[in-house]
CSV table of C-alpha atoms in Angstrom, one decimal:
chain,number,residue,atom,x,y,z
A,1,UNK,CA,15.3,25.1,13.1
A,2,UNK,CA,12.5,27.5,13.8
A,3,UNK,CA,10.1,26.9,16.6
A,4,UNK,CA,6.9,27.9,14.7
A,5,UNK,CA,4.4,25.6,13.3
A,6,UNK,CA,6.4,24.9,10.1
A,7,UNK,CA,9.5,23.9,12.2
A,8,UNK,CA,7.3,21.6,14.3
A,9,UNK,CA,5.9,19.9,11.3
A,10,UNK,CA,9.4,19.4,9.9
A,11,UNK,CA,10.6,18.0,13.2
A,12,UNK,CA,7.7,15.5,13.3
A,13,UNK,CA,7.8,14.4,9.7
A,14,UNK,CA,11.6,13.9,9.4
A,15,UNK,CA,11.9,12.6,12.9
A,16,UNK,CA,9.5,9.8,12.0
A,17,UNK,CA,11.3,9.2,8.7
A,18,UNK,CA,14.7,9.0,10.3
A,19,UNK,CA,13.6,7.0,13.4
A,20,UNK,CA,15.6,3.7,13.7
A,21,UNK,CA,15.5,0.8,16.2
A,22,UNK,CA,18.5,-1.3,17.3
A,23,UNK,CA,18.2,-5.0,16.4
A,24,UNK,CA,20.1,-7.0,19.1
A,25,UNK,CA,23.1,-4.8,18.7
A,26,UNK,CA,23.8,-6.1,15.2
A,27,UNK,CA,22.2,-3.4,13.1
A,28,UNK,CA,19.6,-0.6,13.3
A,29,UNK,CA,16.6,-0.7,11.0
A,30,UNK,CA,14.5,2.3,9.8
A,31,UNK,CA,11.1,1.8,11.3
A,32,UNK,CA,9.2,3.5,8.5
A,33,UNK,CA,10.9,1.5,5.8
A,34,UNK,CA,10.2,-1.7,7.6
A,35,UNK,CA,6.6,-0.9,8.1
A,36,UNK,CA,6.3,0.0,4.4
A,37,UNK,CA,7.8,-3.3,3.4
A,38,UNK,CA,5.4,-5.2,5.6
A,39,UNK,CA,2.5,-3.2,4.2
A,40,UNK,CA,3.5,-3.9,0.6
A,41,UNK,CA,4.0,-7.6,1.0
A,42,UNK,CA,0.8,-8.0,3.1
A,43,UNK,CA,-1.2,-6.2,0.4
A,44,UNK,CA,0.2,-8.3,-2.3
A,45,UNK,CA,-0.6,-11.6,-0.6
A,46,UNK,CA,-4.1,-10.4,0.3
A,47,UNK,CA,-4.6,-9.4,-3.4
A,48,UNK,CA,-3.6,-12.9,-4.5
A,49,UNK,CA,-5.8,-14.7,-2.0
A,50,UNK,CA,-5.7,-18.4,-2.4
A,51,UNK,CA,-3.8,-17.9,-5.7
A,52,UNK,CA,-0.6,-17.2,-3.8
A,53,UNK,CA,0.2,-21.0,-3.9
A,54,UNK,CA,0.4,-20.7,-7.7
A,55,UNK,CA,3.3,-18.3,-7.8
A,56,UNK,CA,7.0,-19.0,-7.4
A,57,UNK,CA,9.1,-17.2,-4.8
A,58,UNK,CA,11.0,-15.3,-7.4
A,59,UNK,CA,7.9,-14.2,-9.2
A,60,UNK,CA,6.3,-13.0,-6.0
A,61,UNK,CA,9.4,-11.2,-4.8
A,62,UNK,CA,9.9,-9.4,-8.1
A,63,UNK,CA,6.3,-8.2,-8.0
A,64,UNK,CA,6.7,-6.8,-4.5
A,65,UNK,CA,9.9,-5.0,-5.6
A,66,UNK,CA,8.0,-3.4,-8.4
A,67,UNK,CA,5.2,-2.4,-6.0
A,68,UNK,CA,7.7,-0.8,-3.6
A,69,UNK,CA,10.1,0.9,-6.0
A,70,UNK,CA,8.5,0.9,-9.5
A,71,UNK,CA,7.8,4.6,-9.4
A,72,UNK,CA,11.4,5.7,-8.5
A,73,UNK,CA,12.9,3.2,-10.9
A,74,UNK,CA,10.7,4.4,-13.8
A,75,UNK,CA,11.8,8.0,-13.2
A,76,UNK,CA,15.4,7.0,-13.0
A,77,UNK,CA,15.2,5.1,-16.3
A,78,UNK,CA,13.5,8.1,-18.0
A,79,UNK,CA,16.2,10.4,-16.8
A,80,UNK,CA,19.1,8.0,-17.6
A,81,UNK,CA,20.1,7.6,-13.9
A,82,UNK,CA,21.1,4.5,-11.9
A,83,UNK,CA,18.3,2.7,-10.1
A,84,UNK,CA,18.4,3.9,-6.5
A,85,UNK,CA,17.6,0.4,-5.1
A,86,UNK,CA,20.8,-0.9,-6.6
A,87,UNK,CA,22.8,1.3,-4.2
A,88,UNK,CA,21.0,0.2,-1.0
A,89,UNK,CA,21.8,-3.1,0.6
A,90,UNK,CA,19.3,-2.1,3.4
A,91,UNK,CA,16.4,-2.1,0.9
A,92,UNK,CA,17.1,-5.6,-0.2
A,93,UNK,CA,17.6,-6.9,3.3
A,94,UNK,CA,14.4,-5.4,4.6
A,95,UNK,CA,12.2,-6.5,1.7
A,96,UNK,CA,13.8,-9.9,1.5
A,97,UNK,CA,13.1,-10.6,5.2
A,98,UNK,CA,9.6,-9.3,5.2
A,99,UNK,CA,8.7,-11.2,2.0
A,100,UNK,CA,10.1,-14.4,3.6
A,101,UNK,CA,8.1,-13.9,6.8
A,102,UNK,CA,4.8,-13.2,5.1
A,103,UNK,CA,5.0,-15.9,2.4
A,104,UNK,CA,6.7,-18.7,4.3
A,105,UNK,CA,4.6,-18.5,7.4
A,106,UNK,CA,0.8,-18.4,7.5
A,107,UNK,CA,0.8,-17.6,11.1
A,108,UNK,CA,2.8,-14.4,10.5
A,109,UNK,CA,0.3,-13.4,7.8
A,110,UNK,CA,-2.6,-14.1,10.1
A,111,UNK,CA,-0.8,-11.9,12.7
A,112,UNK,CA,-0.7,-9.1,10.1
A,113,UNK,CA,-4.4,-9.6,9.4
A,114,UNK,CA,-5.1,-9.2,13.1
A,115,UNK,CA,-3.0,-6.1,13.4
A,116,UNK,CA,-4.8,-4.5,10.4
A,117,UNK,CA,-8.1,-5.2,12.0
A,118,UNK,CA,-7.2,-3.1,15.1
A,119,UNK,CA,-8.2,0.5,15.2
A,120,UNK,CA,-5.6,3.0,13.9
A,121,UNK,CA,-3.0,0.3,13.1
A,122,UNK,CA,-3.8,0.4,9.4
A,123,UNK,CA,-3.5,4.2,9.5
A,124,UNK,CA,0.0,3.8,11.0
A,125,UNK,CA,1.0,1.7,8.0
A,126,UNK,CA,-0.6,4.3,5.7
A,127,UNK,CA,1.6,6.9,7.3
A,128,UNK,CA,4.7,5.0,6.4
A,129,UNK,CA,3.4,4.7,2.8
A,130,UNK,CA,2.5,8.4,2.7
A,131,UNK,CA,5.7,9.8,4.2
A,132,UNK,CA,8.1,7.7,2.1
A,133,UNK,CA,6.1,8.1,-1.1
A,134,UNK,CA,6.0,11.9,-0.7
A,135,UNK,CA,9.8,12.0,-0.3
A,136,UNK,CA,10.2,10.0,-3.5
A,137,UNK,CA,7.8,12.3,-5.3
A,138,UNK,CA,9.2,15.6,-4.2
A,139,UNK,CA,12.9,15.0,-3.5
A,140,UNK,CA,13.6,12.6,-6.4
A,141,UNK,CA,10.7,13.2,-8.7
A,142,UNK,CA,10.3,17.0,-8.7
A,143,UNK,CA,13.6,18.3,-7.3
A,144,UNK,CA,15.6,15.7,-9.2
A,145,UNK,CA,14.5,17.2,-12.5
A,146,UNK,CA,16.5,20.4,-11.9
A,147,UNK,CA,19.9,18.7,-11.6
A,148,UNK,CA,19.3,16.7,-14.8
A,149,UNK,CA,17.2,18.9,-17.1
A,150,UNK,CA,17.7,22.4,-15.6
A,151,UNK,CA,15.5,24.9,-13.9
A,152,UNK,CA,11.8,25.6,-14.5
A,153,UNK,CA,11.0,22.4,-16.4
A,154,UNK,CA,7.6,22.3,-14.8
A,155,UNK,CA,6.1,19.6,-17.1
A,156,UNK,CA,9.0,17.3,-16.4
A,157,UNK,CA,8.6,18.0,-12.7
A,158,UNK,CA,4.9,17.1,-12.8
A,159,UNK,CA,5.4,13.9,-14.8
A,160,UNK,CA,8.4,12.7,-12.7
A,161,UNK,CA,6.6,13.6,-9.5
A,162,UNK,CA,3.5,11.7,-10.6
A,163,UNK,CA,5.5,8.7,-11.8
A,164,UNK,CA,7.5,8.5,-8.6
A,165,UNK,CA,4.2,8.4,-6.7
A,166,UNK,CA,2.1,6.1,-8.9
A,167,UNK,CA,4.6,4.3,-11.2
A,168,UNK,CA,4.6,1.1,-9.3
A,169,UNK,CA,0.8,0.9,-9.5
A,170,UNK,CA,0.9,1.6,-13.2
A,171,UNK,CA,3.3,-1.3,-13.9
A,172,UNK,CA,1.2,-3.6,-11.7
A,173,UNK,CA,-1.9,-2.6,-13.6
A,174,UNK,CA,-0.4,-2.8,-17.1
A,175,UNK,CA,1.1,-6.3,-16.6
A,176,UNK,CA,-1.5,-7.7,-14.1
A,177,UNK,CA,1.3,-8.5,-11.7
A,178,UNK,CA,-1.1,-9.1,-8.9
A,179,UNK,CA,-2.4,-12.2,-10.7
A,180,UNK,CA,-0.7,-15.6,-11.0
A,181,UNK,CA,-0.3,-15.3,-14.8
A,182,UNK,CA,0.9,-12.0,-16.2
A,183,UNK,CA,-0.6,-10.5,-19.3
A,184,UNK,CA,-0.1,-7.1,-20.8
A,185,UNK,CA,-3.1,-4.8,-21.3
A,186,UNK,CA,-4.2,-1.2,-21.2
A,187,UNK,CA,-3.8,0.0,-17.6
A,188,UNK,CA,-7.0,0.8,-15.9
A,189,UNK,CA,-5.3,3.9,-14.4
A,190,UNK,CA,-5.2,5.4,-17.9
A,191,UNK,CA,-9.0,4.8,-18.5
A,192,UNK,CA,-10.2,6.2,-15.2
A,193,UNK,CA,-8.1,8.2,-12.8
A,194,UNK,CA,-8.2,6.7,-9.3
A,195,UNK,CA,-8.6,8.7,-6.2
A,196,UNK,CA,-5.0,7.7,-5.3
A,197,UNK,CA,-3.7,9.3,-8.5
A,198,UNK,CA,-5.8,12.5,-7.8
A,199,UNK,CA,-4.3,12.8,-4.3
A,200,UNK,CA,-0.8,12.3,-5.8
A,201,UNK,CA,-1.4,14.9,-8.5
A,202,UNK,CA,-2.7,17.4,-6.0
A,203,UNK,CA,0.3,16.9,-3.7
A,204,UNK,CA,2.8,17.3,-6.5
A,205,UNK,CA,1.2,20.5,-7.7
A,206,UNK,CA,1.0,21.7,-4.1
A,207,UNK,CA,4.7,21.2,-3.6
A,208,UNK,CA,5.6,22.7,-7.0
A,209,UNK,CA,3.7,25.9,-6.0
A,210,UNK,CA,5.3,26.1,-2.6
A,211,UNK,CA,8.8,26.0,-4.0
A,212,UNK,CA,8.2,28.0,-7.1
A,213,UNK,CA,11.1,30.4,-7.5
A,214,UNK,CA,9.0,33.0,-9.2
A,215,UNK,CA,6.6,33.1,-6.3
A,216,UNK,CA,3.5,33.0,-8.4
A,217,UNK,CA,1.5,31.3,-5.6
A,218,UNK,CA,2.4,34.1,-3.2
A,219,UNK,CA,1.8,36.9,-5.7
A,220,UNK,CA,-1.6,35.4,-6.7
A,221,UNK,CA,-3.0,34.9,-3.2
A,222,UNK,CA,-1.0,37.6,-1.4
A,223,UNK,CA,0.8,35.2,0.9
A,224,UNK,CA,3.7,36.8,2.6
A,225,UNK,CA,5.3,33.8,4.3
A,226,UNK,CA,7.6,31.8,2.0
A,227,UNK,CA,8.4,28.1,2.9
A,228,UNK,CA,11.8,26.6,2.2
A,229,UNK,CA,12.1,23.2,0.5
A,230,UNK,CA,12.4,21.2,3.7
A,231,UNK,CA,9.2,22.8,5.1
A,232,UNK,CA,7.4,22.3,1.8
A,233,UNK,CA,8.4,18.6,1.8
A,234,UNK,CA,7.1,18.2,5.3
A,235,UNK,CA,3.8,19.8,4.6
A,236,UNK,CA,3.4,17.8,1.4
A,237,UNK,CA,3.9,14.6,3.4
A,238,UNK,CA,1.1,15.7,5.7
A,239,UNK,CA,-1.2,16.5,2.8
A,240,UNK,CA,-0.6,13.2,1.0
A,241,UNK,CA,-0.9,11.1,4.1
A,242,UNK,CA,-4.1,12.7,5.3
A,243,UNK,CA,-5.6,12.2,1.8
A,244,UNK,CA,-4.7,8.6,1.8
A,245,UNK,CA,-6.2,8.0,5.3
A,246,UNK,CA,-9.4,9.8,4.3
A,247,UNK,CA,-9.6,7.8,1.1
A,248,UNK,CA,-9.1,4.6,3.1
A,249,UNK,CA,-11.9,5.5,5.5
A,250,UNK,CA,-14.3,6.4,2.6
A,251,UNK,CA,-13.5,3.1,0.8
A,252,UNK,CA,-14.2,1.2,4.0
A,253,UNK,CA,-17.5,2.9,4.6
A,254,UNK,CA,-18.6,2.3,1.0
A,255,UNK,CA,-17.7,-1.4,1.2
A,256,UNK,CA,-19.6,-1.7,4.5
A,257,UNK,CA,-22.6,0.0,2.9
A,258,UNK,CA,-22.6,-2.3,-0.1
A,259,UNK,CA,-22.2,-5.4,2.1
A,260,UNK,CA,-25.1,-4.2,4.2
A,261,UNK,CA,-27.2,-3.7,1.0
A,262,UNK,CA,-26.4,-7.2,-0.2
A,263,UNK,CA,-27.3,-8.8,3.2
A,264,UNK,CA,-30.6,-6.9,3.2
A,265,UNK,CA,-31.4,-8.1,-0.3
A,266,UNK,CA,-30.6,-11.7,0.7
A,267,UNK,CA,-32.9,-11.4,3.7
A,268,UNK,CA,-35.7,-9.9,1.6
A,269,UNK,CA,-35.5,-12.7,-1.0
């Protein structure tokens, strides 16, 4: 591995992704996957609010599985491949345990609320989302097209990369899975493109340009250094994660501003 900036980024990104902790000598759990599962289940219960008492355990667990793996599963179905989650016992163990902890124990949910209120903690969970989502987008979504459909299928790469990054949200939106009673409707994501989708699109295009075999990016801009796929994947993970963190901060500032305006209006009246 090179010692330049690209090699350092690769070491950091894949070192974090591959980091595991030993659990009482019984098993080792991937830290990032566990954080991502906690993040998904916490967001789902927060979205339900008091309505969480109206859903069954099976309904709730199915929804969180769609949130966590809907993008990759959609791509697999489109390309006629087995669903990746069916080959991973670890996936079901991690998500089953985290779902049980958050939905069976209000104290654990309150602990998660407290953690998310601490500075930088929410960003740590966003990193887990960003890194893992990027790997699904570029390794399975974009690079996976070549093995199934052949080389230079750039539209298929773009579609599969986008679906791998946003497919879960699309299913959630289309069937209103975050509500107690599911109904089918036109996904809001198709009416107005969210910032999350824009960040995903930019990251997919960024990666496709970096690994373009024809070198159009390098010829156009006169870039002499060519990145291999591992380096491109690491930089894509950095780009997507930074975009998600910045979007989170902007959303928080906007919410704070609107709340302040409402409070001022109440005081004036």
